[in-house]
Tab-separated table of N, CA and C in Angstrom:
chain	number	residue	atom	x	y	z
X	25	MET	N	84.924	108.066	189.121
X	25	MET	CA	84.358	107.193	190.373
X	25	MET	C	85.439	106.283	191.033
X	26	ARG	N	85.969	106.495	192.454
X	26	ARG	CA	86.532	105.888	192.876
X	26	ARG	C	85.914	104.141	193.724
X	27	VAL	N	86.299	102.687	193.752
X	27	VAL	CA	86.430	102.002	194.809
X	27	VAL	C	87.271	101.535	195.617
X	28	GLY	N	87.081	101.494	196.777
X	28	GLY	CA	88.015	100.759	197.468
X	28	GLY	C	89.068	99.747	196.741
X	29	ARG	N	89.765	98.901	197.670
X	29	ARG	CA	90.085	97.465	197.358
X	29	ARG	C	89.135	96.152	197.364
X	30	GLU	N	88.789	96.499	198.490
X	30	GLU	CA	87.751	95.452	198.994
X	30	GLU	C	86.193	95.938	198.107
X	31	ASP	N	86.136	96.707	197.493
X	31	ASP	CA	84.391	96.938	196.727
X	31	ASP	C	84.861	95.665	195.102
X	32	LEU	N	86.094	96.343	194.931
X	32	LEU	CA	86.923	95.535	194.006
X	32	LEU	C	86.072	93.928	193.603
X	33	ARG	N	87.142	93.271	195.052
X	33	ARG	CA	86.696	92.569	195.478
X	33	ARG	C	85.567	91.766	195.200
X	34	ALA	N	84.154	92.406	195.686
X	34	ALA	CA	83.170	92.065	196.269
X	34	ALA	C	82.554	92.455	194.879
X	35	LEU	N	82.819	92.989	193.885
X	35	LEU	CA	82.479	93.215	192.571
X	35	LEU	C	82.571	92.156	192.061
X	36	ALA	N	84.620	90.915	192.380
X	36	ALA	CA	84.372	90.163	191.751
X	36	ALA	C	84.226	88.992	192.018
X	37	ALA	N	83.549	88.996	193.341
X	37	ALA	CA	82.489	87.773	194.090
X	37	ALA	C	81.300	87.624	193.536
X	38	GLY	N	80.832	88.674	192.927
X	38	GLY	CA	79.614	88.670	192.620
X	38	GLY	C	79.839	88.544	190.875
X	39	TRP	N	80.111	88.788	190.518
X	39	TRP	CA	80.635	88.159	188.749
X	39	TRP	C	81.059	86.676	188.920
X	40	LEU	N	81.330	85.954	189.773
X	40	LEU	CA	81.988	84.773	189.983
X	40	LEU	C	80.201	84.429	190.874
X	41	LYS	N	80.099	84.581	191.483
X	41	LYS	CA	78.565	83.503	191.581
X	41	LYS	C	77.684	84.481	190.612
X	42	SER	N	77.537	85.103	189.773
X	42	SER	CA	76.356	85.286	188.926
X	42	SER	C	76.968	84.321	188.032
X	43	GLY	N	78.038	83.484	188.145
X	43	GLY	CA	78.486	82.760	186.704
X	43	GLY	C	79.672	83.077	185.818
X	44	LYS	N	79.998	84.095	185.883
X	44	LYS	CA	81.040	84.272	185.137
X	44	LYS	C	82.316	84.053	185.737
X	45	ARG	N	82.956	83.632	184.324
X	45	ARG	CA	84.309	83.468	184.443
X	45	ARG	C	85.348	84.713	184.670
X	46	VAL	N	86.689	84.713	185.722
X	46	VAL	CA	87.421	86.028	186.273
X	46	VAL	C	88.086	85.436	186.169
X	47	LEU	N	88.959	86.035	185.368
X	47	LEU	CA	90.584	85.699	185.439
X	47	LEU	C	91.148	87.282	185.713
X	48	ALA	N	92.207	86.393	186.374
X	48	ALA	CA	92.883	87.676	187.814
X	48	ALA	C	94.343	87.554	187.794
X	49	PRO	N	95.079	88.467	187.842
X	49	PRO	CA	96.134	87.373	188.501
X	49	PRO	C	96.823	87.363	189.623
X	50	ARG	N	97.302	85.718	189.434
X	50	ARG	CA	97.251	84.888	190.154
X	50	ARG	C	98.251	84.131	190.961
X	51	CYS	N	98.494	83.772	191.930
X	51	CYS	CA	99.736	83.066	192.240
X	51	CYS	C	99.385	81.946	192.265
X	52	VAL	N	100.020	81.154	191.067
X	52	VAL	CA	99.310	79.389	191.230
X	52	VAL	C	100.787	78.658	191.156
X	53	ALA	N	102.012	78.961	191.891
X	53	ALA	CA	103.005	77.935	192.822
X	53	ALA	C	104.399	78.922	192.414
X	54	ASP	N	105.101	78.455	193.851
X	54	ASP	CA	105.899	79.097	194.116
X	54	ASP	C	106.719	80.738	193.425
X	55	GLY	N	105.735	81.108	194.213
X	55	GLY	CA	105.826	82.808	193.318
X	55	GLY	C	105.113	82.932	192.158
X	56	ARG	N	105.155	82.234	191.349
X	56	ARG	CA	104.488	82.762	189.884
X	56	ARG	C	103.242	82.790	189.837
X	57	VAL	N	103.325	84.129	188.910
X	57	VAL	CA	102.131	84.770	188.844
X	57	VAL	C	101.921	84.630	187.689
X	58	LEU	N	100.145	84.002	187.304
X	58	LEU	CA	99.554	83.924	186.206
X	58	LEU	C	98.168	85.377	185.841
X	59	TYR	N	97.963	85.291	184.789
X	59	TYR	CA	96.528	85.461	184.083
X	59	TYR	C	95.753	83.918	184.562
X	60	ALA	N	94.884	83.899	185.781
X	60	ALA	CA	94.001	82.744	185.180
X	60	ALA	C	92.733	82.870	186.096
X	61	ALA	N	91.935	81.480	185.969
X	61	ALA	CA	90.612	81.696	186.270
X	61	ALA	C	91.113	81.162	187.844
X	62	ILE	N	89.633	82.397	188.539
X	62	ILE	CA	89.396	82.486	189.942
X	62	ILE	C	88.858	81.873	190.322
X	63	GLN	N	88.706	81.188	191.672
X	63	GLN	CA	87.357	80.694	192.236
X	63	GLN	C	87.177	81.424	193.432
X	64	SER	N	87.414	82.158	193.853
X	64	SER	CA	87.037	83.474	195.025
X	64	SER	C	87.775	84.666	194.520
X	65	ALA	N	87.209	85.692	194.648
X	65	ALA	CA	88.110	86.853	195.195
X	65	ALA	C	89.441	87.182	195.832
X	66	GLU	N	89.239	86.499	197.083
X	66	GLU	CA	90.868	86.017	197.573
X	66	GLU	C	92.148	85.693	197.144
X	67	GLN	N	91.551	84.991	196.288
X	67	GLN	CA	92.355	84.599	195.127
X	67	GLN	C	93.471	85.382	194.711
X	68	MET	N	93.037	86.477	193.919
X	68	MET	CA	93.384	87.596	192.784
X	68	MET	C	94.092	88.271	193.684
X	69	MET	N	95.676	88.591	192.869
X	69	MET	CA	96.865	89.955	193.386
X	69	MET	C	95.839	91.240	192.630
X	70	LEU	N	96.170	92.330	193.543
X	70	LEU	CA	95.633	93.384	192.828
X	70	LEU	C	96.642	94.380	193.124
X	71	GLU	N	97.928	94.309	194.006
X	71	GLU	CA	99.326	95.230	193.932
X	71	GLU	C	100.429	94.052	194.539
X	72	GLY	N	101.001	94.787	194.261
X	72	GLY	CA	102.674	94.220	194.596
X	72	GLY	C	103.216	92.534	194.219
X	73	PHE	N	102.595	92.916	192.472
X	73	PHE	CA	102.757	91.245	192.144
X	73	PHE	C	103.995	91.517	190.859
X	74	PRO	N	104.666	90.402	190.200
X	74	PRO	CA	105.522	91.093	188.896
X	74	PRO	C	104.808	90.757	187.655
X	75	ARG	N	104.771	91.190	186.832
X	75	ARG	CA	104.080	91.111	186.006
X	75	ARG	C	104.010	89.371	185.687
X	76	PRO	N	102.720	89.067	185.431
X	76	PRO	CA	102.433	87.965	185.407
X	76	PRO	C	102.722	87.503	183.921
X	77	ARG	N	103.272	86.070	184.320
X	77	ARG	CA	103.832	85.374	182.976
X	77	ARG	C	103.200	84.925	181.963
X	78	ASN	N	102.059	84.603	181.797
X	78	ASN	CA	101.370	85.087	180.758
X	78	ASN	C	100.845	86.040	180.017
X	79	SER	N	99.749	85.707	179.404
X	79	SER	CA	98.792	86.553	178.490
X	79	SER	C	97.653	86.881	178.587
X	80	ILE	N	97.031	87.470	178.529
X	80	ILE	CA	95.725	87.528	178.500
X	80	ILE	C	94.782	87.073	177.381
X	81	LYS	N	95.917	86.867	176.329
X	81	LYS	CA	95.398	86.631	175.143
X	81	LYS	C	94.449	84.805	175.156
X	82	GLU	N	95.074	84.506	176.214
X	82	GLU	CA	94.242	82.823	176.869
X	82	GLU	C	92.995	83.257	176.443
X	83	ALA	N	92.259	84.591	177.235
X	83	ALA	CA	91.326	84.291	177.709
X	83	ALA	C	90.159	84.167	176.106
X	84	VAL	N	90.712	84.737	175.460
X	84	VAL	CA	90.047	84.744	174.036
X	84	VAL	C	90.650	83.832	172.546
X	85	PHE	N	91.613	83.715	172.218
X	85	PHE	CA	92.956	82.521	171.616
X	85	PHE	C	93.312	81.275	173.304
X	86	PRO	N	92.366	80.109	173.628
X	86	PRO	CA	93.039	79.516	174.143
X	86	PRO	C	94.196	78.907	173.226
X	87	ARG	N	95.123	77.899	173.929
X	87	ARG	CA	96.208	77.567	173.471
X	87	ARG	C	95.106	76.158	172.689
X	88	HIS	N	94.432	75.716	173.601
X	88	HIS	CA	94.068	74.393	173.396
X	88	HIS	C	92.471	74.690	173.258
X	89	GLU	N	91.875	74.152	171.984
X	89	GLU	CA	90.290	73.968	172.142
X	89	GLU	C	89.775	73.265	171.608
X	90	THR	N	88.797	72.217	172.043
X	90	THR	CA	87.824	70.981	170.997
X	90	THR	C	86.340	71.976	169.912
X	91	LEU	N	87.702	71.582	169.033
X	91	LEU	CA	86.220	72.664	167.612
X	91	LEU	C	84.992	72.192	167.671
X	92	TYR	N	84.699	70.673	167.705
X	92	TYR	CA	83.850	69.826	167.650
X	92	TYR	C	83.621	68.634	168.434
X	93	ARG	N	82.622	67.891	168.073
X	93	ARG	CA	82.050	66.576	169.152
X	93	ARG	C	81.537	65.904	167.788
X	94	TYR	N	81.479	64.587	168.336
X	94	TYR	CA	80.791	63.945	167.286
X	94	TYR	C	80.407	62.533	167.903
X	95	ARG	N	79.279	62.268	167.301
X	95	ARG	CA	78.381	61.066	168.044
X	95	ARG	C	77.807	59.947	166.699
X	96	ILE	N	78.493	58.563	166.979
X	96	ILE	CA	77.868	58.088	165.778
X	96	ILE	C	76.504	57.172	166.344
X	97	GLU	N	76.009	57.381	165.661
X	97	GLU	CA	74.886	56.164	166.364
X	97	GLU	C	73.956	55.797	164.738
X	98	SER	N	73.969	55.122	164.497
X	98	SER	CA	73.214	53.732	163.408
X	98	SER	C	74.124	54.252	162.923
X	99	GLY	N	75.054	54.261	162.567
X	99	GLY	CA	76.158	54.491	161.527
X	99	GLY	C	76.007	56.018	160.452
X	100	ARG	N	75.418	56.544	161.426
X	100	ARG	CA	75.405	58.398	160.732
X	100	ARG	C	76.659	58.913	161.913
X	101	ILE	N	76.972	59.678	161.609
X	101	ILE	CA	78.271	60.435	162.122
X	101	ILE	C	77.332	61.774	162.446
X	102	GLU	N	76.961	62.844	163.986
X	102	GLU	CA	76.728	64.137	164.039
X	102	GLU	C	77.912	64.437	164.552
X	103	LEU	N	77.781	65.566	163.862
X	103	LEU	CA	78.533	66.546	164.258
X	103	LEU	C	78.439	67.908	164.842
X	104	THR	N	78.703	68.435	165.877
X	104	THR	CA	78.154	69.473	166.564
X	104	THR	C	79.731	70.331	167.084
X	105	ASP	N	79.130	71.306	166.911
X	105	ASP	CA	80.698	72.588	167.116
X	105	ASP	C	80.356	72.365	168.940
X	106	ALA	N	81.597	72.540	169.320
X	106	ALA	CA	82.035	72.743	170.724
X	106	ALA	C	82.260	73.764	171.313
X	107	LEU	N	81.941	75.251	171.057
X	107	LEU	CA	82.259	76.557	171.203
X	107	LEU	C	82.487	76.608	173.458
X	108	ASP	N	82.837	76.671	173.602
X	108	ASP	CA	82.387	77.131	175.576
X	108	ASP	C	82.793	78.153	175.623
X	109	ALA	N	81.635	79.131	175.276
X	109	ALA	CA	82.610	80.715	175.525
X	109	ALA	C	81.742	81.565	176.681
X	110	PRO	N	81.641	81.146	177.973
X	110	PRO	CA	80.837	82.171	179.080
X	110	PRO	C	81.221	83.097	179.200
X	111	GLU	N	80.333	84.059	179.764
X	111	GLU	CA	81.201	85.658	179.615
X	111	GLU	C	81.691	85.515	180.806
X	112	GLN	N	82.863	86.309	180.788
X	112	GLN	CA	83.907	86.652	181.692
X	112	GLN	C	85.054	87.785	181.568
X	113	VAL	N	85.560	88.067	182.739
X	113	VAL	CA	85.932	89.236	182.980
X	113	VAL	C	87.075	89.156	183.644
X	114	VAL	N	88.284	89.826	182.999
X	114	VAL	CA	89.731	89.756	182.616
X	114	VAL	C	89.901	91.299	183.690
X	115	LEU	N	90.652	90.502	184.862
X	115	LEU	CA	90.446	91.858	185.979
X	115	LEU	C	91.799	91.975	186.388
X	116	GLY	N	92.598	93.081	185.910
X	116	GLY	CA	93.480	94.038	186.598
X	116	GLY	C	94.793	93.422	185.399
X	117	ALA	N	94.421	92.774	184.088
X	117	ALA	CA	95.156	93.007	182.956
X	117	ALA	C	95.744	94.719	182.645
X	118	ARG	N	97.302	94.331	182.331
X	118	ARG	CA	98.228	95.182	182.060
X	118	ARG	C	98.019	95.886	180.987
X	119	PRO	N	98.875	97.446	180.503
X	119	PRO	CA	98.483	98.125	179.232
X	119	PRO	C	98.922	97.734	177.790
X	120	CYS	N	99.295	96.617	178.563
X	120	CYS	CA	100.903	96.204	177.393
X	120	CYS	C	99.827	94.907	176.781
X	121	ASP	N	99.568	94.173	177.547
X	121	ASP	CA	98.133	92.890	177.779
X	121	ASP	C	97.324	93.130	176.853
X	122	ALA	N	96.783	94.441	177.067
X	122	ALA	CA	95.254	95.053	176.739
X	122	ALA	C	95.233	95.519	175.231
X	123	ALA	N	96.296	95.824	175.201
X	123	ALA	CA	96.296	96.222	173.820
X	123	ALA	C	96.703	95.288	172.576
X	124	ALA	N	97.198	94.405	172.415
X	124	ALA	CA	97.346	93.052	171.862
X	124	ALA	C	95.539	92.684	171.788
X	125	LEU	N	95.063	92.998	172.139
X	125	LEU	CA	93.245	92.535	171.742
X	125	LEU	C	93.307	93.212	170.503
X	126	PRO	N	93.647	94.432	169.934
X	126	PRO	CA	92.349	94.903	169.003
X	126	PRO	C	93.646	94.275	167.774
X	127	ILE	N	94.873	93.860	167.791
X	127	ILE	CA	95.632	93.691	166.765
X	127	ILE	C	95.383	92.134	167.057
X	128	LEU	N	94.555	91.178	167.612
X	128	LEU	CA	94.254	89.470	167.692
X	128	LEU	C	92.483	89.999	166.578
X	129	ASP	N	91.931	91.086	167.096
X	129	ASP	CA	90.948	91.464	166.762
X	129	ASP	C	91.300	91.693	165.097
X	130	ALA	N	91.365	91.780	164.307
X	130	ALA	CA	92.341	92.620	163.158
X	130	ALA	C	92.621	91.437	162.554
X	131	ILE	N	93.947	89.919	163.019
X	131	ILE	CA	93.720	88.922	162.297
X	131	ILE	C	92.601	87.893	161.991
X	132	PHE	N	91.992	87.996	163.109
X	132	PHE	CA	90.979	86.690	162.979
X	132	PHE	C	89.519	87.449	162.626
X	133	GLY	N	89.432	88.569	161.954
X	133	GLY	CA	88.776	89.359	161.198
X	133	GLY	C	88.685	89.852	159.966
X	134	TRP	N	89.760	89.384	159.238
X	134	TRP	CA	90.667	89.558	158.530
X	134	TRP	C	90.010	89.666	156.902
X	135	ASP	N	89.715	88.243	156.570
X	135	ASP	CA	89.638	87.969	155.326
X	135	ASP	C	88.126	86.795	155.899
X	136	CYS	N	88.561	86.901	156.712
X	136	CYS	CA	87.490	85.716	157.251
X	136	CYS	C	87.005	85.891	158.643
X	137	GLU	N	85.886	86.288	159.384
X	137	GLU	CA	86.127	85.413	160.767
X	137	GLU	C	86.084	84.596	161.308
X	138	ASP	N	86.830	84.454	162.436
X	138	ASP	CA	87.152	83.715	163.281
X	138	ASP	C	85.754	82.799	164.261
X	139	GLU	N	84.657	82.178	163.873
X	139	GLU	CA	82.895	82.731	164.859
X	139	GLU	C	83.961	82.543	166.491
X	140	PHE	N	84.918	81.261	166.690
X	140	PHE	CA	85.092	80.814	167.762
X	140	PHE	C	85.685	82.483	168.709
X	141	TYR	N	86.739	82.654	168.146
X	141	TYR	CA	87.658	83.953	168.634
X	141	TYR	C	86.278	85.015	168.888
X	142	LYS	N	85.603	85.477	168.083
X	142	LYS	CA	84.829	86.463	168.180
X	142	LYS	C	83.412	86.542	169.210
X	143	THR	N	83.181	84.804	169.375
X	143	THR	CA	82.154	84.809	170.157
X	143	THR	C	83.139	85.069	171.778
X	144	ARG	N	84.127	84.471	171.444
X	144	ARG	CA	85.128	84.526	172.814
X	144	ARG	C	85.057	85.949	173.204
X	145	ARG	N	86.113	87.129	172.086
X	145	ARG	CA	85.571	88.549	172.678
X	145	ARG	C	85.158	89.032	172.262
X	146	LEU	N	83.522	89.362	172.022
X	146	LEU	CA	82.340	89.551	172.367
X	146	LEU	C	81.864	89.783	173.733
X	147	ARG	N	82.394	88.271	174.664
X	147	ARG	CA	81.983	88.182	176.261
X	147	ARG	C	82.637	88.115	176.901
X	148	THR	N	83.822	88.833	176.649
X	148	THR	CA	84.910	89.157	177.404
X	148	THR	C	84.599	90.773	177.907
X	149	THR	N	84.806	91.346	178.635
X	149	THR	CA	85.162	92.655	179.519
X	149	THR	C	86.527	92.207	179.784
X	150	ILE	N	87.591	93.454	179.269
X	150	ILE	CA	88.993	93.821	180.078
X	150	ILE	C	88.596	94.900	180.815
X	151	VAL	N	89.378	94.800	182.172
X	151	VAL	CA	89.564	95.393	183.273
X	151	VAL	C	91.205	96.046	183.326
X	152	THR	N	91.734	96.361	182.880
X	152	THR	CA	92.893	97.150	182.817
X	152	THR	C	93.437	98.105	184.432
X	153	MET	N	94.547	97.885	184.384
X	153	MET	CA	94.632	98.234	185.859
X	153	MET	C	96.296	98.841	184.809
X	154	ALA	N	95.896	100.309	185.581
X	154	ALA	CA	97.508	100.998	184.652
X	154	ALA	C	98.440	101.124	185.823
X	155	CYS	N	100.065	100.708	184.935
X	155	CYS	CA	101.035	100.965	185.844
X	155	CYS	C	101.340	101.791	186.489
X	156	ASP	N	101.598	102.218	187.766
X	156	ASP	CA	102.034	103.042	188.489
X	156	ASP	C	103.536	103.156	188.386
X	157	THR	N	104.327	102.679	187.663
X	157	THR	CA	105.752	102.746	187.572
X	157	THR	C	106.091	101.614	186.422
X	158	HIS	N	107.376	102.832	185.622
X	158	HIS	CA	107.869	101.771	184.307
X	158	HIS	C	108.988	102.433	183.776
X	159	ASP	N	110.377	102.275	183.519
X	159	ASP	CA	111.287	102.568	182.878
X	159	ASP	C	110.901	102.687	181.305
X	160	ASP	N	112.211	103.100	180.424
X	160	ASP	CA	112.686	102.688	179.089
X	160	ASP	C	112.547	100.644	178.901
X	161	ALA	N	113.082	99.970	179.898
X	161	ALA	CA	112.951	98.918	179.071
X	161	ALA	C	111.634	97.833	179.425
X	162	CYS	N	110.555	98.436	179.422
X	162	CYS	CA	109.024	98.216	179.688
X	162	CYS	C	108.919	98.147	178.400
X	163	PHE	N	107.590	96.720	178.043
X	163	PHE	CA	107.366	96.758	176.575
X	163	PHE	C	106.572	97.470	176.864
X	164	CYS	N	105.649	98.150	177.084
X	164	CYS	CA	104.461	99.533	176.553
X	164	CYS	C	105.424	100.521	175.967
X	165	THR	N	106.347	100.953	176.412
X	165	THR	CA	107.233	102.467	176.160
X	165	THR	C	107.951	101.817	174.677
X	166	SER	N	108.754	100.523	175.038
X	166	SER	CA	109.304	99.776	173.773
X	166	SER	C	108.864	99.955	172.435
X	167	VAL	N	106.965	99.805	172.455
X	167	VAL	CA	106.777	99.355	171.514
X	167	VAL	C	105.650	101.128	171.113
X	168	GLY	N	106.307	101.917	171.962
X	168	GLY	CA	105.220	103.003	171.532
X	168	GLY	C	103.716	103.791	172.214
X	169	LEU	N	103.839	102.369	173.571
X	169	LEU	CA	102.528	102.647	173.986
X	169	LEU	C	102.969	103.196	175.433
X	170	ALA	N	102.401	103.640	176.243
X	170	ALA	CA	102.040	103.825	177.719
X	170	ALA	C	101.656	103.496	178.715
X	171	PRO	N	101.653	103.453	180.277
X	171	PRO	CA	101.676	102.479	181.549
X	171	PRO	C	100.195	102.648	181.674
X	172	ASP	N	99.911	103.899	180.950
X	172	ASP	CA	98.430	103.790	180.595
X	172	ASP	C	97.139	104.194	179.254
X	173	ALA	N	97.795	103.528	179.126
X	173	ALA	CA	97.305	102.552	177.448
X	173	ALA	C	96.354	102.140	177.627
X	174	THR	N	94.797	102.865	176.876
X	174	THR	CA	93.999	102.221	176.961
X	174	THR	C	93.543	101.535	175.735
X	175	ASN	N	94.460	101.120	174.685
X	175	ASN	CA	93.926	100.435	174.137
X	175	ASN	C	93.093	99.062	174.201
X	176	GLY	N	92.686	98.568	173.370
X	176	GLY	CA	91.753	96.940	174.202
X	176	GLY	C	90.829	97.398	175.371
X	177	SER	N	90.905	98.064	176.550
X	177	SER	CA	90.501	98.189	177.375
X	177	SER	C	88.880	98.358	176.867
X	178	ASP	N	88.128	97.987	178.527
X	178	ASP	CA	86.834	98.169	178.351
X	178	ASP	C	86.585	99.265	179.800
X	179	VAL	N	87.610	99.130	180.837
X	179	VAL	CA	87.887	99.853	181.588
X	179	VAL	C	88.904	100.289	182.498
X	180	MET	N	89.164	101.123	182.665
X	180	MET	CA	90.493	101.757	183.234
X	180	MET	C	90.666	102.069	184.571
X	181	LEU	N	91.328	100.862	185.117
X	181	LEU	CA	91.842	101.343	186.653
X	181	LEU	C	92.770	102.300	186.896
X	182	TYR	N	93.385	103.368	187.826
X	182	TYR	CA	94.188	103.945	188.144
X	182	TYR	C	93.864	104.233	189.476
X	183	ALA	N	95.248	103.491	190.669
X	183	ALA	CA	95.376	103.097	191.716
X	183	ALA	C	95.702	104.953	192.277
X	184	ALA	N	94.787	104.330	193.627
X	184	ALA	CA	94.316	105.851	194.294
X	184	ALA	C	94.414	105.514	196.102
X	185	SER	N	94.525	106.582	196.300
X	185	SER	CA	94.452	105.621	197.771
X	185	SER	C	93.497	105.657	198.797
X	186	GLY	N	93.377	104.014	198.861
X	186	GLY	CA	93.003	103.310	199.296
X	186	GLY	C	91.965	102.630	198.118
X	187	GLY	N	92.373	102.523	196.679
X	187	GLY	CA	91.595	101.596	196.132
X	187	GLY	C	92.026	101.968	194.361
X	188	TYR	N	90.719	102.517	193.428
X	188	TYR	CA	91.472	103.041	192.404
X	188	TYR	C	90.169	103.749	192.077
X	189	GLU	N	90.788	104.896	190.926
X	189	GLU	CA	89.851	105.325	190.199
X	189	GLU	C	89.695	104.608	189.050
X	190	VAL	N	88.131	105.110	189.112
X	190	VAL	CA	87.672	103.739	187.128
X	190	VAL	C	87.113	105.004	186.689
X	191	VAL	N	87.447	104.862	185.420
X	191	VAL	CA	87.936	105.085	184.017
X	191	VAL	C	86.430	103.886	183.056
X	192	ALA	N	85.274	104.638	182.501
X	192	ALA	CA	84.462	103.402	181.731
X	192	ALA	C	85.273	103.906	180.436
X	193	LEU	N	85.872	102.841	179.447
X	193	LEU	CA	86.122	103.653	178.022
X	193	LEU	C	85.342	103.006	177.307
X	194	THR	N	84.295	102.013	177.468
X	194	THR	CA	83.393	101.171	176.168
X	194	THR	C	81.979	101.369	176.933
C-alpha cells in the first residue's frame, strides 16, 4: 500500500482528533529535533532532518513518572495508582530506536512484570521509517541491524515517489 505525505499528515491529524497521543520527530528549539508529542500534524518532520537527539523509549519508559497518588482523609491514607497511559502512536521512529523495544520488553518482563511499562507498551503503536541512507558508522549497522530492520516496529514506511510504501508488520 502506498500513501502520500499529506495522507500521512491527515492520518496523524485523525489520531490526534480521536484523543491519541502522537509522538514524531519535531523541531523543538534552535534546530534541535526530538521525538516529542505533537499538537498538530504540521509539527512533525517527515524528511530532511537529522536523527532525533532522544530515544523513542521515553514513550514507554518515561524519565519521570508519578507512581501513586495519596489522599489523607479522617486520619486514613488512601493510596491509588497514578498510571497515565493513553493510546499513543510513535510516528517516524528510526529502525535502530524501534529495535530497542524488544530488549526493554524482555527486561521489564523478565522475573516480574512492570505493569506501568507493560500497559504503556500495549497502548503504543510504533510506525518506523526506514532510513534511505546510511554508512558504516551508523548505529544500526554497528549492532548487526540494517537501515530497514523491523525489530520492534508495528508498521514500516519506505520512502517512495511522493510518499511512502506502507508495510504492516503486526
